[in-house]
Amino acid sequence: MLKFAFRRRLTLSRLSVLLASSLLSAAVTMPPRAAAQIDDQTRKLAHDIFQQLIEINTTDSVGSVTAAAKAMQQRLLDAGFAPSDLYLGGPNDRKENLVVRYRGTGKEKPILFIGHLDVVEARRSDWTTDPFKFIEKDGYYYGRGTQDMKDNDAIVVTTLIRLKQEGYKPDRDLIVALTADEEGGKSNGVDWLVKNHRDLIDAEYVLNPDGGGVDLSHGKALSVDVDATEKLYGDYQLSVTNPGGHSSLPVPDNAIYHLAGALIRLQRYQFPFELNSVTRAYFERLSTIETGETARDLKAITQPDPDASAIARLSGNPEWNSMMHTTCVATRLQAGHANNALPELAQAIVNCRILPGHSLEEIRQQLIRIFDDPKVTVRYVDSAGDISDTAPDRKQLPPPPLNPEVMAAIEKLAAKMWPGTPVIPTMATGASDSVYTNAAGMPSYGVSGIALETSDFRAHGKDERLPIESFYRGLDFYYQLIRMLSGGA
Ligand SMILES: [Zn+2]
């Protein structure tokens, strides 16, 4: 969805700042690392699963998530998973989700891994290659879903099978849910599982490889990102109606002026400054890397009584501004029906990115207060474009403190695979399926071992591709991470 693209943009601007730091100048001079150590059998298995997933069309328009879920179910059955440890189900026959449980000793609570199987639409005519053919070319795998996120779906399924073949016994159950409709559609699989089969996916915490990842610049690792919380996406429609009339006889009560006035008030409004455990850790880390006034400002805003002028200065940076505030901005405008008539209808769309802890309806109410004009009606627009008078009470919960066990494992693994590269907890400024698991009380982290050039981000775009070696290193990363988190390091 919008999330990923935004995250990468965020990363770029953040990195331009971080690059100046001494901490990172050590990282960027590191020599390139050798390819991952993966045996041929595992490599072939991963390749075949990845190919199979790419070549099953899972778009909302004509594809079938069920077909992909069933293919993975068969692979797991063939690898010796008990039929009773596999569950296939969903709200309709195109949107079935697969849940598999790898049984451990039960010493610790389970970990849940979530991965969406659906992909964004792709037209053959837009692409150089067939988006639903897995094509190997110039050191890349091409196909819709190679970055978002069939790569990590294949990685997680391959890793389960590999661990099974090795006879590995984790100290906790490992649950994997492969799901529908993260990118759109009306049958979000994680939401559906939380509501209908909570027992199947109940876990201490969630790892979601749809977020996080390693940012590269010219082959050098810059940061290992861990998405530890997310903003919530919300669209609102403003509308003003008026009887209209002849434009030669204007009256003060004008739909366009009412709407324009409301938008100007929004422009001048700043939502309250707010940090959570993740953004606080992020700014604290940044304050030790930055220098001069910026460093002092960053330090000042993380204090219990943050300094208003420091907030104002740092808010000049759009990325930092977005991490410190809920933002709402006008994105579309439409009004009037003739050059010589008073407008009968004026409408605008305002897009909000809401900080954890605040609901969609709370922000709608806040917008009404900001507009301060009873003529301006504020409605909620859902992801399908349907409009309602009120917004859902859904919100991102404020993030709990970072899980030390998860962070320590990632730090240790990152030090081994990308030496000298900082692990940075971040707040994604859009939303992924973690919104549902977080809301269900399972802290969720976006974690991926896929390394991508920040200039080669192609998720949702044409000619989506993944460097071949990035895939196998990402596979190695998840194999080691899962072992570390389940007593088998
Ligand atoms: Zn995705």
GROMACS .gro file of C-alpha atoms and ligand atoms in nm:
model
  490
    1MET     CA    1   0.000   0.000   0.000
    2LEU     CA    2   0.103   0.361   0.039
    3LYS     CA    3   0.298   0.271   0.340
    4PHE     CA    4   0.596   0.117   0.175
    5ALA     CA    5   0.657   0.395  -0.071
    6PHE     CA    6   0.633   0.650   0.203
    7ARG     CA    7   0.873   0.459   0.421
    8ARG     CA    8   1.133   0.460   0.149
    9ARG     CA    9   1.094   0.831   0.089
   10LEU     CA   10   1.129   0.881   0.457
   11THR     CA   11   1.437   0.667   0.460
   12LEU     CA   12   1.599   0.868   0.185
   13SER     CA   13   1.559   1.198   0.359
   14ARG     CA   14   1.657   1.050   0.690
   15LEU     CA   15   1.968   0.897   0.543
   16SER     CA   16   2.083   1.216   0.386
   17VAL     CA   17   2.095   1.345   0.740
   18LEU     CA   18   2.245   1.036   0.892
   19LEU     CA   19   2.507   1.008   0.621
   20ALA     CA   20   2.681   1.310   0.758
   21SER     CA   21   2.735   1.130   1.083
   22SER     CA   22   3.055   0.972   1.195
   23LEU     CA   23   2.864   0.666   1.305
   24LEU     CA   24   2.763   0.593   0.950
   25SER     CA   25   3.081   0.697   0.780
   26ALA     CA   26   3.230   0.385   0.938
   27ALA     CA   27   2.950   0.178   0.791
   28VAL     CA   28   2.978   0.308   0.439
   29THR     CA   29   3.345   0.221   0.410
   30MET     CA   30   3.291  -0.143   0.503
   31PRO     CA   31   3.393  -0.388   0.228
   32PRO     CA   32   3.111  -0.576   0.056
   33ARG     CA   33   3.016  -0.898   0.229
   34ALA     CA   34   3.042  -1.244   0.083
   35ALA     CA   35   2.726  -1.411  -0.043
   36ALA     CA   36   2.507  -1.594   0.205
   37GLN     CA   37   2.600  -1.943   0.314
   38ILE     CA   38   2.304  -2.147   0.201
   39ASP     CA   39   2.318  -2.507   0.086
   40ASP     CA   40   2.214  -2.586  -0.270
   41GLN     CA   41   1.904  -2.779  -0.169
   42THR     CA   42   1.765  -2.489   0.038
   43ARG     CA   43   1.858  -2.246  -0.236
   44LYS     CA   44   1.667  -2.447  -0.493
   45LEU     CA   45   1.367  -2.487  -0.265
   46ALA     CA   46   1.353  -2.114  -0.198
   47HIS     CA   47   1.386  -2.036  -0.568
   48ASP     CA   48   1.106  -2.278  -0.662
   49ILE     CA   49   0.867  -2.149  -0.397
   50PHE     CA   50   0.941  -1.788  -0.494
   51GLN     CA   51   0.881  -1.870  -0.861
   52GLN     CA   52   0.559  -2.054  -0.781
   53LEU     CA   53   0.424  -1.761  -0.579
   54ILE     CA   54   0.512  -1.501  -0.842
   55GLU     CA   55   0.345  -1.705  -1.116
   56ILE     CA   56   0.017  -1.739  -0.924
   57ASN     CA   57  -0.172  -1.415  -0.989
   58THR     CA   58  -0.301  -1.285  -0.654
   59THR     CA   59  -0.434  -0.944  -0.759
   60ASP     CA   60  -0.773  -0.837  -0.628
   61SER     CA   61  -0.920  -0.797  -0.978
   62VAL     CA   62  -0.865  -1.139  -1.135
   63GLY     CA   63  -0.624  -1.329  -0.910
   64SER     CA   64  -0.672  -1.581  -0.633
   65VAL     CA   65  -0.504  -1.563  -0.294
   66THR     CA   66  -0.656  -1.904  -0.225
   67ALA     CA   67  -0.455  -2.061  -0.509
   68ALA     CA   68  -0.131  -1.932  -0.357
   69ALA     CA   69  -0.234  -2.035  -0.004
   70LYS     CA   70  -0.318  -2.386  -0.127
   71ALA     CA   71   0.014  -2.417  -0.308
   72MET     CA   72   0.197  -2.334   0.016
   73GLN     CA   73  -0.027  -2.570   0.209
   74GLN     CA   74   0.072  -2.853  -0.027
   75ARG     CA   75   0.442  -2.771   0.010
   76LEU     CA   76   0.415  -2.787   0.388
   77LEU     CA   77   0.219  -3.112   0.381
   78ASP     CA   78   0.482  -3.261   0.148
   79ALA     CA   79   0.750  -3.151   0.397
   80GLY     CA   80   0.582  -3.348   0.674
   81PHE     CA   81   0.366  -3.091   0.854
   82ALA     CA   82   0.059  -3.255   1.009
   83PRO     CA   83  -0.269  -3.164   0.837
   84SER     CA   84  -0.402  -3.070   1.181
   85ASP     CA   85  -0.132  -2.801   1.210
   86LEU     CA   86  -0.249  -2.633   0.891
   87TYR     CA   87  -0.559  -2.421   0.858
   88LEU     CA   88  -0.701  -2.278   0.536
   89GLY     CA   89  -0.995  -2.042   0.551
   90GLY     CA   90  -1.138  -1.701   0.471
   91PRO     CA   91  -1.454  -1.505   0.402
   92ASN     CA   92  -1.487  -1.623   0.039
   93ASP     CA   93  -1.328  -1.874  -0.195
   94ARG     CA   94  -1.081  -1.629  -0.356
   95LYS     CA   95  -0.952  -1.489  -0.029
   96GLU     CA   96  -0.854  -1.785   0.185
   97ASN     CA   97  -0.567  -1.749   0.429
   98LEU     CA   98  -0.319  -2.015   0.537
   99VAL     CA   99  -0.208  -2.060   0.898
  100VAL     CA  100   0.062  -2.311   0.983
  101ARG     CA  101   0.194  -2.402   1.325
  102TYR     CA  102   0.545  -2.539   1.373
  103ARG     CA  103   0.524  -2.704   1.711
  104GLY     CA  104   0.788  -2.629   1.974
  105THR     CA  105   0.839  -2.742   2.330
  106GLY     CA  106   0.599  -2.476   2.459
  107LYS     CA  107   0.851  -2.330   2.704
  108GLU     CA  108   0.782  -1.981   2.569
  109LYS     CA  109   0.475  -1.825   2.408
  110PRO     CA  110   0.452  -1.852   2.028
  111ILE     CA  111   0.582  -1.603   1.774
  112LEU     CA  112   0.352  -1.512   1.485
  113PHE     CA  113   0.488  -1.427   1.141
  114ILE     CA  114   0.249  -1.253   0.902
  115GLY     CA  115   0.291  -1.215   0.526
  116HIS     CA  116   0.039  -1.097   0.270
  117LEU     CA  117   0.004  -1.307  -0.044
  118ASP     CA  118  -0.185  -1.051  -0.250
  119VAL     CA  119  -0.010  -0.813  -0.487
  120VAL     CA  120  -0.087  -0.480  -0.651
  121GLU     CA  121  -0.232  -0.487  -1.004
  122ALA     CA  122   0.021  -0.502  -1.290
  123ARG     CA  123  -0.049  -0.462  -1.662
  124ARG     CA  124   0.154  -0.660  -1.914
  125SER     CA  125   0.154  -0.356  -2.145
  126ASP     CA  126   0.323  -0.138  -1.881
  127TRP     CA  127   0.600  -0.387  -1.811
  128THR     CA  128   0.911  -0.488  -2.001
  129THR     CA  129   0.856  -0.849  -1.892
  130ASP     CA  130   0.540  -1.044  -1.807
  131PRO     CA  131   0.468  -0.942  -1.445
  132PHE     CA  132   0.332  -1.288  -1.365
  133LYS     CA  133   0.633  -1.476  -1.501
  134PHE     CA  134   0.933  -1.524  -1.274
  135ILE     CA  135   1.220  -1.400  -1.486
  136GLU     CA  136   1.588  -1.405  -1.401
  137LYS     CA  137   1.780  -1.131  -1.578
  138ASP     CA  138   2.098  -0.930  -1.515
  139GLY     CA  139   2.133  -1.049  -1.155
  140TYR     CA  140   1.767  -0.979  -1.064
  141TYR     CA  141   1.446  -1.170  -1.023
  142TYR     CA  142   1.165  -0.986  -1.203
  143GLY     CA  143   0.793  -1.018  -1.137
  144ARG     CA  144   0.503  -0.860  -0.947
  145GLY     CA  145   0.563  -0.928  -0.580
  146THR     CA  146   0.940  -0.973  -0.595
  147GLN     CA  147   0.979  -0.679  -0.352
  148ASP     CA  148   0.632  -0.666  -0.197
  149MET     CA  149   0.622  -0.927  -0.056
  150LYS     CA  150   0.634  -1.271  -0.211
  151ASP     CA  151   1.010  -1.267  -0.153
  152ASN     CA  152   0.958  -1.280   0.221
  153ASP     CA  153   0.659  -1.516   0.192
  154ALA     CA  154   0.891  -1.760   0.013
  155ILE     CA  155   1.163  -1.698   0.270
  156VAL     CA  156   0.938  -1.777   0.565
  157VAL     CA  157   0.787  -2.091   0.407
  158THR     CA  158   1.131  -2.217   0.297
  159THR     CA  159   1.269  -2.158   0.646
  160LEU     CA  160   0.991  -2.359   0.811
  161ILE     CA  161   1.056  -2.649   0.573
  162ARG     CA  162   1.430  -2.626   0.624
  163LEU     CA  163   1.394  -2.630   1.002
  164LYS     CA  164   1.160  -2.927   0.975
  165GLN     CA  165   1.409  -3.118   0.762
  166GLU     CA  166   1.679  -3.048   1.018
  167GLY     CA  167   1.458  -3.187   1.294
  168TYR     CA  168   1.478  -2.852   1.476
  169LYS     CA  169   1.280  -2.826   1.798
  170PRO     CA  170   1.210  -2.461   1.893
  171ASP     CA  171   1.131  -2.369   2.252
  172ARG     CA  172   0.804  -2.210   2.135
  173ASP     CA  173   0.552  -2.259   1.858
  174LEU     CA  174   0.626  -2.072   1.536
  175ILE     CA  175   0.307  -1.965   1.362
  176VAL     CA  176   0.297  -1.835   1.007
  177ALA     CA  177  -0.010  -1.666   0.859
  178LEU     CA  178  -0.014  -1.602   0.482
  179THR     CA  179  -0.301  -1.369   0.412
  180ALA     CA  180  -0.524  -1.178   0.170
  181ASP     CA  181  -0.595  -0.816   0.086
  182GLU     CA  182  -0.322  -0.609   0.247
  183GLU     CA  183  -0.292  -0.401  -0.069
  184GLY     CA  184  -0.664  -0.335  -0.099
  185GLY     CA  185  -0.986  -0.530  -0.140
  186LYS     CA  186  -1.248  -0.597   0.120
  187SER     CA  187  -1.122  -0.919   0.279
  188ASN     CA  188  -0.814  -0.836   0.483
  189GLY     CA  189  -0.687  -1.171   0.604
  190VAL     CA  190  -0.514  -1.059   0.923
  191ASP     CA  191  -0.823  -0.868   1.032
  192TRP     CA  192  -1.035  -1.174   0.952
  193LEU     CA  193  -0.809  -1.413   1.143
  194VAL     CA  194  -0.798  -1.186   1.449
  195LYS     CA  195  -1.178  -1.168   1.450
  196ASN     CA  196  -1.257  -1.532   1.364
  197HIS     CA  197  -0.960  -1.748   1.468
  198ARG     CA  198  -0.772  -1.562   1.734
  199ASP     CA  199  -0.678  -1.893   1.900
  200LEU     CA  200  -0.488  -2.002   1.587
  201ILE     CA  201  -0.267  -1.696   1.575
  202ASP     CA  202  -0.231  -1.598   1.939
  203ALA     CA  203   0.133  -1.509   2.009
  204GLU     CA  204   0.363  -1.313   2.239
  205TYR     CA  205   0.463  -1.086   1.952
  206VAL     CA  206   0.449  -1.058   1.574
  207LEU     CA  207   0.719  -1.026   1.312
  208ASN     CA  208   0.597  -0.878   0.984
  209PRO     CA  209   0.855  -0.881   0.704
  210ASP     CA  210   0.638  -0.635   0.507
  211GLY     CA  211   0.825  -0.364   0.698
  212GLY     CA  212   1.181  -0.299   0.799
  213GLY     CA  213   1.474  -0.407   0.581
  214VAL     CA  214   1.824  -0.295   0.498
  215ASP     CA  215   1.885   0.026   0.307
  216LEU     CA  216   2.172   0.022   0.061
  217SER     CA  217   2.350   0.298  -0.123
  218HIS     CA  218   2.584   0.184  -0.400
  219GLY     CA  219   2.599  -0.161  -0.244
  220LYS     CA  220   2.684  -0.039   0.107
  221ALA     CA  221   2.444  -0.095   0.396
  222LEU     CA  222   2.333   0.231   0.558
  223SER     CA  223   2.081   0.117   0.816
  224VAL     CA  224   1.888  -0.186   0.931
  225ASP     CA  225   1.537  -0.058   0.993
  226VAL     CA  226   1.293  -0.208   1.237
  227ASP     CA  227   0.939  -0.075   1.201
  228ALA     CA  228   0.829  -0.071   1.560
  229THR     CA  229   0.511   0.130   1.523
  230GLU     CA  230   0.307   0.289   1.247
  231LYS     CA  231   0.090   0.587   1.179
  232LEU     CA  232  -0.271   0.532   1.081
  233TYR     CA  233  -0.403   0.642   0.741
  234GLY     CA  234  -0.734   0.831   0.720
  235ASP     CA  235  -0.916   1.025   0.446
  236TYR     CA  236  -1.189   1.281   0.518
  237GLN     CA  237  -1.428   1.454   0.283
  238LEU     CA  238  -1.526   1.816   0.345
  239SER     CA  239  -1.838   1.939   0.173
  240VAL     CA  240  -2.039   2.259   0.167
  241THR     CA  241  -2.373   2.289  -0.008
  242ASN     CA  242  -2.556   2.608  -0.102
  243PRO     CA  243  -2.873   2.697  -0.300
  244GLY     CA  244  -2.647   2.878  -0.548
  245GLY     CA  245  -2.788   3.136  -0.787
  246HIS     CA  246  -2.683   3.385  -1.053
  247SER     CA  247  -2.321   3.501  -1.024
  248SER     CA  248  -2.426   3.861  -1.100
  249LEU     CA  249  -2.598   3.870  -0.760
  250PRO     CA  250  -2.343   3.730  -0.512
  251VAL     CA  251  -2.425   3.692  -0.142
  252PRO     CA  252  -2.183   3.646   0.147
  253ASP     CA  253  -2.289   3.285   0.204
  254ASN     CA  254  -2.078   3.109  -0.062
  255ALA     CA  255  -1.987   2.738  -0.065
  256ILE     CA  256  -1.637   2.798  -0.202
  257TYR     CA  257  -1.557   3.065   0.057
  258HIS     CA  258  -1.674   2.842   0.340
  259LEU     CA  259  -1.459   2.559   0.215
  260ALA     CA  260  -1.159   2.783   0.148
  261GLY     CA  261  -1.187   2.931   0.498
  262ALA     CA  262  -1.185   2.586   0.653
  263LEU     CA  263  -0.879   2.482   0.454
  264ILE     CA  264  -0.690   2.798   0.550
  265ARG     CA  265  -0.762   2.724   0.916
  266LEU     CA  266  -0.628   2.372   0.863
  267GLN     CA  267  -0.317   2.510   0.694
  268ARG     CA  268  -0.244   2.725   1.000
  269TYR     CA  269  -0.311   2.450   1.250
  270GLN     CA  270  -0.041   2.226   1.398
  271PHE     CA  271  -0.151   1.906   1.571
  272PRO     CA  272   0.002   1.861   1.917
  273PHE     CA  273   0.362   1.749   1.956
  274GLU     CA  274   0.381   1.394   2.078
  275LEU     CA  275   0.648   1.126   2.113
  276ASN     CA  276   0.610   0.757   2.187
  277SER     CA  277   0.866   0.498   2.296
  278VAL     CA  278   0.979   0.441   1.937
  279THR     CA  279   1.005   0.800   1.813
  280ARG     CA  280   1.168   0.900   2.142
  281ALA     CA  281   1.435   0.632   2.093
  282TYR     CA  282   1.475   0.744   1.732
  283PHE     CA  283   1.527   1.112   1.820
  284GLU     CA  284   1.754   1.027   2.111
  285ARG     CA  285   1.969   0.821   1.878
  286LEU     CA  286   1.969   1.099   1.622
  287SER     CA  287   2.070   1.356   1.885
  288THR     CA  288   2.394   1.165   1.946
  289ILE     CA  289   2.473   1.158   1.575
  290GLU     CA  290   2.378   1.515   1.479
  291THR     CA  291   2.583   1.821   1.573
  292GLY     CA  292   2.534   2.185   1.675
  293GLU     CA  293   2.192   2.340   1.720
  294THR     CA  294   2.013   2.043   1.562
  295ALA     CA  295   2.168   1.807   1.817
  296ARG     CA  296   2.068   2.041   2.100
  297ASP     CA  297   1.715   2.070   1.963
  298LEU     CA  298   1.682   1.695   1.927
  299LYS     CA  299   1.796   1.652   2.285
  300ALA     CA  300   1.557   1.923   2.401
  301ILE     CA  301   1.249   1.762   2.246
  302THR     CA  302   1.312   1.429   2.417
  303GLN     CA  303   1.308   1.591   2.763
  304PRO     CA  304   1.000   1.560   2.986
  305ASP     CA  305   0.920   1.929   2.929
  306PRO     CA  306   1.008   1.971   2.561
  307ASP     CA  307   1.116   2.311   2.437
  308ALA     CA  308   0.862   2.472   2.201
  309SER     CA  309   1.114   2.663   1.992
  310ALA     CA  310   1.316   2.345   1.938
  311ILE     CA  311   1.000   2.169   1.822
  312ALA     CA  312   0.924   2.455   1.585
  313ARG     CA  313   1.272   2.450   1.431
  314LEU     CA  314   1.277   2.071   1.386
  315SER     CA  315   0.926   2.074   1.241
  316GLY     CA  316   1.073   2.254   0.940
  317ASN     CA  317   1.198   1.911   0.835
  318PRO     CA  318   0.891   1.736   0.683
  319GLU     CA  319   1.006   1.392   0.792
  320TRP     CA  320   1.067   1.490   1.155
  321ASN     CA  321   0.749   1.696   1.155
  322SER     CA  322   0.556   1.386   1.050
  323MET     CA  323   0.713   1.179   1.327
  324MET     CA  324   0.622   1.435   1.595
  325HIS     CA  325   0.270   1.526   1.488
  326THR     CA  326  -0.045   1.388   1.341
  327THR     CA  327  -0.065   1.555   1.001
  328CYS     CA  328  -0.369   1.640   0.789
  329VAL     CA  329  -0.334   1.800   0.450
  330ALA     CA  330  -0.569   1.901   0.168
  331THR     CA  331  -0.509   1.674  -0.130
  332ARG     CA  332  -0.810   1.726  -0.361
  333LEU     CA  333  -1.050   2.005  -0.440
  334GLN     CA  334  -1.365   2.035  -0.650
  335ALA     CA  335  -1.633   2.305  -0.663
  336GLY     CA  336  -1.889   2.482  -0.876
  337HIS     CA  337  -2.065   2.383  -1.196
  338ALA     CA  338  -2.054   2.691  -1.426
  339ASN     CA  339  -1.843   3.003  -1.465
  340ASN     CA  340  -2.148   3.225  -1.426
  341ALA     CA  341  -2.323   3.049  -1.137
  342LEU     CA  342  -2.282   3.065  -0.762
  343PRO     CA  343  -2.143   2.730  -0.643
  344GLU     CA  344  -2.396   2.479  -0.511
  345LEU     CA  345  -2.134   2.233  -0.395
  346ALA     CA  346  -1.772   2.266  -0.284
  347GLN     CA  347  -1.573   1.962  -0.175
  348ALA     CA  348  -1.222   1.875  -0.066
  349ILE     CA  349  -1.036   1.569   0.052
  350VAL     CA  350  -0.808   1.594   0.352
  351ASN     CA  351  -0.561   1.312   0.406
  352CYS     CA  352  -0.443   1.244   0.760
  353ARG     CA  353  -0.155   1.040   0.901
  354ILE     CA  354  -0.249   0.980   1.259
  355LEU     CA  355  -0.013   0.914   1.549
  356PRO     CA  356  -0.061   0.600   1.758
  357GLY     CA  357  -0.315   0.646   2.035
  358HIS     CA  358  -0.568   0.850   1.835
  359SER     CA  359  -0.869   0.709   1.655
  360LEU     CA  360  -1.006   0.796   1.312
  361GLU     CA  361  -1.321   0.937   1.472
  362GLU     CA  362  -1.124   1.143   1.724
  363ILE     CA  363  -0.942   1.312   1.435
  364ARG     CA  364  -1.270   1.373   1.250
  365GLN     CA  365  -1.402   1.552   1.559
  366GLN     CA  366  -1.078   1.748   1.583
  367LEU     CA  367  -1.108   1.856   1.219
  368ILE     CA  368  -1.462   1.982   1.287
  369ARG     CA  369  -1.324   2.195   1.572
  370ILE     CA  370  -1.042   2.328   1.354
  371PHE     CA  371  -1.276   2.420   1.065
  372ASP     CA  372  -1.507   2.588   1.314
  373ASP     CA  373  -1.784   2.629   1.058
  374PRO     CA  374  -2.116   2.443   1.084
  375LYS     CA  375  -2.160   2.480   0.706
  376VAL     CA  376  -1.864   2.246   0.651
  377THR     CA  377  -1.964   1.879   0.682
  378VAL     CA  378  -1.680   1.638   0.758
  379ARG     CA  379  -1.726   1.274   0.657
  380TYR     CA  380  -1.497   0.973   0.660
  381VAL     CA  381  -1.381   0.804   0.338
  382ASP     CA  382  -1.278   0.439   0.374
  383SER     CA  383  -1.018   0.253   0.167
  384ALA     CA  384  -1.286   0.135  -0.077
  385GLY     CA  385  -1.396   0.498  -0.132
  386ASP     CA  386  -1.722   0.459   0.060
  387ILE     CA  387  -1.826   0.765   0.258
  388SER     CA  388  -1.980   0.762   0.605
  389ASP     CA  389  -2.099   1.030   0.848
  390THR     CA  390  -1.871   0.910   1.125
  391ALA     CA  391  -1.531   0.739   1.125
  392PRO     CA  392  -1.440   0.405   1.289
  393ASP     CA  393  -1.295   0.407   1.640
  394ARG     CA  394  -0.993   0.218   1.507
  395LYS     CA  395  -0.651   0.339   1.621
  396GLN     CA  396  -0.290   0.234   1.642
  397LEU     CA  397  -0.214   0.158   2.004
  398PRO     CA  398   0.081   0.351   2.145
  399PRO     CA  399   0.380   0.120   2.111
  400PRO     CA  400   0.495  -0.070   2.419
  401PRO     CA  401   0.866  -0.044   2.502
  402LEU     CA  402   1.078  -0.214   2.236
  403ASN     CA  403   1.104  -0.586   2.302
  404PRO     CA  404   1.465  -0.628   2.424
  405GLU     CA  405   1.488  -0.990   2.310
  406VAL     CA  406   1.383  -0.903   1.955
  407MET     CA  407   1.606  -0.597   1.935
  408ALA     CA  408   1.909  -0.783   2.076
  409ALA     CA  409   1.869  -1.064   1.822
  410ILE     CA  410   1.843  -0.818   1.532
  411GLU     CA  411   2.142  -0.617   1.657
  412LYS     CA  412   2.351  -0.932   1.686
  413LEU     CA  413   2.253  -1.060   1.344
  414ALA     CA  414   2.299  -0.719   1.180
  415ALA     CA  415   2.648  -0.692   1.331
  416LYS     CA  416   2.732  -1.026   1.169
  417MET     CA  417   2.572  -0.969   0.829
  418TRP     CA  418   2.612  -0.592   0.783
  419PRO     CA  419   2.895  -0.501   1.023
  420GLY     CA  420   2.899  -0.143   1.148
  421THR     CA  421   2.547  -0.070   1.025
  422PRO     CA  422   2.314   0.081   1.287
  423VAL     CA  423   1.984  -0.085   1.370
  424ILE     CA  424   1.726   0.194   1.377
  425PRO     CA  425   1.378   0.159   1.525
  426THR     CA  426   1.138   0.360   1.314
  427MET     CA  427   0.777   0.461   1.294
  428ALA     CA  428   0.635   0.388   0.951
  429THR     CA  429   0.424   0.684   0.847
  430GLY     CA  430   0.163   0.463   0.682
  431ALA     CA  431  -0.002   0.140   0.792
  432SER     CA  432   0.056  -0.230   0.725
  433ASP     CA  433  -0.127  -0.538   0.850
  434SER     CA  434   0.052  -0.483   1.182
  435VAL     CA  435  -0.232  -0.241   1.261
  436TYR     CA  436  -0.459  -0.541   1.325
  437THR     CA  437  -0.215  -0.746   1.533
  438ASN     CA  438  -0.106  -0.441   1.734
  439ALA     CA  439  -0.470  -0.360   1.803
  440ALA     CA  440  -0.519  -0.720   1.916
  441GLY     CA  441  -0.253  -0.666   2.183
  442MET     CA  442   0.033  -0.843   2.008
  443PRO     CA  443   0.328  -0.604   1.969
  444SER     CA  444   0.430  -0.616   1.604
  445TYR     CA  445   0.763  -0.542   1.440
  446GLY     CA  446   0.846  -0.489   1.073
  447VAL     CA  447   1.163  -0.693   1.026
  448SER     CA  448   1.323  -0.803   0.701
  449GLY     CA  449   1.667  -0.916   0.588
  450ILE     CA  450   1.608  -0.795   0.233
  451ALA     CA  451   1.861  -0.530   0.134
  452LEU     CA  452   1.758  -0.284  -0.135
  453GLU     CA  453   1.915   0.015  -0.299
  454THR     CA  454   1.714   0.317  -0.190
  455SER     CA  455   1.715   0.422  -0.557
  456ASP     CA  456   1.571   0.089  -0.676
  457PHE     CA  457   1.248   0.077  -0.484
  458ARG     CA  458   0.988  -0.068  -0.724
  459ALA     CA  459   0.709  -0.210  -0.505
  460HIS     CA  460   0.373  -0.133  -0.671
  461GLY     CA  461   0.559  -0.003  -0.976
  462LYS     CA  462   0.654  -0.140  -1.316
  463ASP     CA  463   0.934  -0.394  -1.366
  464GLU     CA  464   0.942  -0.480  -0.995
  465ARG     CA  465   1.262  -0.672  -0.926
  466LEU     CA  466   1.487  -0.800  -0.653
  467PRO     CA  467   1.863  -0.857  -0.663
  468ILE     CA  468   1.911  -1.234  -0.659
  469GLU     CA  469   2.170  -1.232  -0.382
  470SER     CA  470   1.955  -1.005  -0.168
  471PHE     CA  471   1.691  -1.277  -0.171
  472TYR     CA  472   1.927  -1.548  -0.046
  473ARG     CA  473   2.084  -1.323   0.217
  474GLY     CA  474   1.732  -1.236   0.332
  475LEU     CA  475   1.665  -1.608   0.356
  476ASP     CA  476   1.979  -1.660   0.563
  477PHE     CA  477   1.877  -1.367   0.787
  478TYR     CA  478   1.534  -1.510   0.870
  479TYR     CA  479   1.667  -1.861   0.926
  480GLN     CA  480   1.917  -1.733   1.181
  481LEU     CA  481   1.673  -1.487   1.337
  482ILE     CA  482   1.407  -1.754   1.394
  483ARG     CA  483   1.661  -1.984   1.556
  484MET     CA  484   1.788  -1.704   1.781
  485LEU     CA  485   1.437  -1.619   1.896
  486SER     CA  486   1.335  -1.977   1.963
  487GLY     CA  487   1.622  -2.113   2.167
  488GLY     CA  488   1.827  -2.260   1.887
  489ALA     CA  489   2.092  -1.997   1.814
  490ZN      ZN  490   0.338  -0.519   0.129
   0.00000   0.00000   0.00000
